[in-house]
């Protein structure tokens, strides 16, 4: 029985598929690059506006928190993280890392006068006591918060 030679046909189909894949990959890369460059300036501006520097807030252990009998009655959920405060107002934003140019995101919340702050996340429970009338901000990376005694947020600030 005679055999047929399909090698030429297979090579042409294989080459066509490879060419389509390379062109498709190039188009996808171009779309992602244009999107990244377009959004980069906005991410950098947000990162600058939400770059909060200050001294660390006083913190308490769970036992110290329980002994103080302080409460954070105003609790809200921010992407699965429970954030509580006793008083004041809050404004939060997702901020890209590395000054807005990174691919990672940290959560930043600014407070006008929280008195106390609590954070409950997958990493555990955290307690901070900035004090009455003090500005404070939470910077949360990887479910672990740090608190600083500073904030750019006021009741007249645009959100």
Coordinates of C-alpha atoms in Angstrom, one line a residue:
X1 CA 0.0 0.0 0.0
X2 CA 1.5 3.4 -1.0
X3 CA 2.1 6.0 1.8
X4 CA 1.3 9.6 1.4
X5 CA 3.7 12.4 2.3
X6 CA 2.0 15.1 4.5
X7 CA 5.2 16.7 5.7
X8 CA 4.9 19.8 3.6
X9 CA 1.3 20.5 4.6
X10 CA 2.1 20.0 8.3
X11 CA 5.0 22.4 8.1
X12 CA 2.8 25.1 6.5
X13 CA 0.1 24.8 9.1
X14 CA 2.6 24.8 11.9
X15 CA 4.3 27.9 10.6
X16 CA 1.0 29.7 10.2
X17 CA 0.0 28.8 13.8
X18 CA 3.4 30.1 15.0
X19 CA 3.0 33.3 13.1
X20 CA -0.5 33.9 14.4
X21 CA 0.7 33.2 18.0
X22 CA 3.7 35.7 17.6
X23 CA 1.4 38.4 16.2
X24 CA -1.2 37.8 18.9
X25 CA 1.5 38.0 21.6
X26 CA 2.8 41.2 20.2
X27 CA -0.7 42.8 20.1
X28 CA -1.4 41.7 23.7
X29 CA 2.0 43.1 24.9
X30 CA 1.3 46.4 23.1
X31 CA -2.2 46.7 24.7
X32 CA -0.8 46.0 28.2
X33 CA 2.1 48.4 27.7
X34 CA -0.2 51.2 26.5
X35 CA -2.6 50.7 29.4
X36 CA 0.3 50.7 31.9
X37 CA 1.9 53.9 30.5
X38 CA -1.5 55.6 30.3
X39 CA -2.4 54.8 33.9
X40 CA 1.1 55.3 35.3
X41 CA 0.8 59.1 35.6
X42 CA -2.4 58.8 37.6
X43 CA -0.9 56.1 39.8
X44 CA 2.1 58.3 40.5
X45 CA -0.1 61.3 41.4
X46 CA -2.2 59.2 43.8
X47 CA 1.0 57.7 45.4
X48 CA 2.4 61.2 46.0
X49 CA -0.9 62.5 47.5
X50 CA -1.2 59.5 49.8
X51 CA 2.5 59.3 50.9
X52 CA 2.0 59.9 54.6
X53 CA 5.1 60.3 56.8
X54 CA 5.1 60.6 60.5
X55 CA 6.1 59.1 63.8
X56 CA 4.7 55.7 64.7
X57 CA 1.5 55.6 66.6
X58 CA 1.5 54.2 70.1
X59 CA 0.4 50.5 69.9
X60 CA -1.1 48.1 72.4
X61 CA -1.1 44.3 72.8
X62 CA -4.5 42.6 72.9
X63 CA -4.2 42.3 76.8
X64 CA -3.3 46.0 77.1
X65 CA -6.2 46.9 74.8
X66 CA -8.7 44.8 76.9
X67 CA -7.4 46.4 80.2
X68 CA -7.8 49.9 78.8
X69 CA -11.5 49.4 78.2
X70 CA -11.3 51.5 75.1
X71 CA -13.5 50.8 72.1
X72 CA -13.5 51.5 68.4
X73 CA -17.3 51.7 67.8
X74 CA -17.0 52.9 64.2
X75 CA -16.0 49.8 62.2
X76 CA -15.9 49.5 58.4
X77 CA -14.8 46.8 56.1
X78 CA -12.0 47.6 53.6
X79 CA -11.5 44.7 51.2
X80 CA -11.9 42.1 54.0
X81 CA -10.0 44.0 56.6
X82 CA -12.0 45.4 59.5
X83 CA -10.9 48.8 60.5
X84 CA -12.3 50.5 63.7
X85 CA -12.0 53.9 65.2
X86 CA -13.6 55.7 68.1
X87 CA -14.2 59.1 66.5
X88 CA -13.5 61.2 63.5
X89 CA -13.7 60.6 59.8
X90 CA -11.8 58.3 57.4
X91 CA -10.7 58.4 53.8
X92 CA -9.1 55.3 52.2
X93 CA -7.4 54.5 48.9
X94 CA -5.5 51.8 47.1
X95 CA -2.0 53.1 46.3
X96 CA 0.4 51.4 43.9
X97 CA 3.8 50.6 45.4
X98 CA 7.1 52.1 44.4
X99 CA 5.8 55.6 44.2
X100 CA 2.9 54.6 41.9
X101 CA 5.1 52.7 39.3
X102 CA 4.9 49.3 41.0
X103 CA 2.5 46.5 40.3
X104 CA 1.7 45.9 44.0
X105 CA -1.0 47.8 45.9
X106 CA -1.1 48.9 49.5
X107 CA -4.2 50.2 51.4
X108 CA -3.9 53.6 53.0
X109 CA -6.5 55.1 55.3
X110 CA -6.3 58.6 56.7
X111 CA -8.2 59.7 59.8
X112 CA -9.1 63.2 61.2
X113 CA -9.2 62.3 64.9
X114 CA -9.7 58.6 65.5
X115 CA -8.5 58.5 69.2
X116 CA -8.0 54.8 68.8
X117 CA -7.6 52.5 65.8
X118 CA -8.1 48.7 65.5
X119 CA -7.3 46.5 62.5
X120 CA -8.4 42.9 62.2
X121 CA -7.1 41.0 59.2
X122 CA -5.8 37.6 58.3
X123 CA -2.5 38.6 60.0
X124 CA -4.3 39.2 63.3
X125 CA -5.6 42.0 65.5
X126 CA -3.7 45.3 65.9
X127 CA -4.4 48.1 68.3
X128 CA -3.2 51.7 68.0
X129 CA -3.8 54.7 70.3
X130 CA -2.9 58.0 68.5
X131 CA -5.0 59.9 71.1
X132 CA -7.9 62.3 71.1
X133 CA -7.6 65.1 68.5
X134 CA -4.6 63.6 66.8
X135 CA -4.3 62.9 63.1
X136 CA -3.4 59.4 62.1
X137 CA -3.0 57.1 59.0
X138 CA -2.9 53.4 58.5
X139 CA -0.7 51.9 55.8
X140 CA -1.6 48.2 55.3
X141 CA 0.7 45.9 53.3
X142 CA 0.1 42.2 53.1
X143 CA -2.7 42.4 55.8
X144 CA -0.2 43.9 58.3
X145 CA -0.9 47.5 59.3
X146 CA 1.4 50.3 60.5
X147 CA 0.1 53.5 61.9
X148 CA 1.7 56.9 61.7
X149 CA 0.8 60.1 63.5
X150 CA 0.1 62.2 60.4
X151 CA -2.7 62.6 57.8
X152 CA -3.4 64.9 54.9
X153 CA -7.1 64.3 55.2
X154 CA -9.4 67.0 56.6
X155 CA -13.2 67.4 56.4
X156 CA -12.6 69.9 53.6
X157 CA -10.2 67.6 51.6
X158 CA -11.6 66.2 48.4
X159 CA -11.8 62.4 48.5

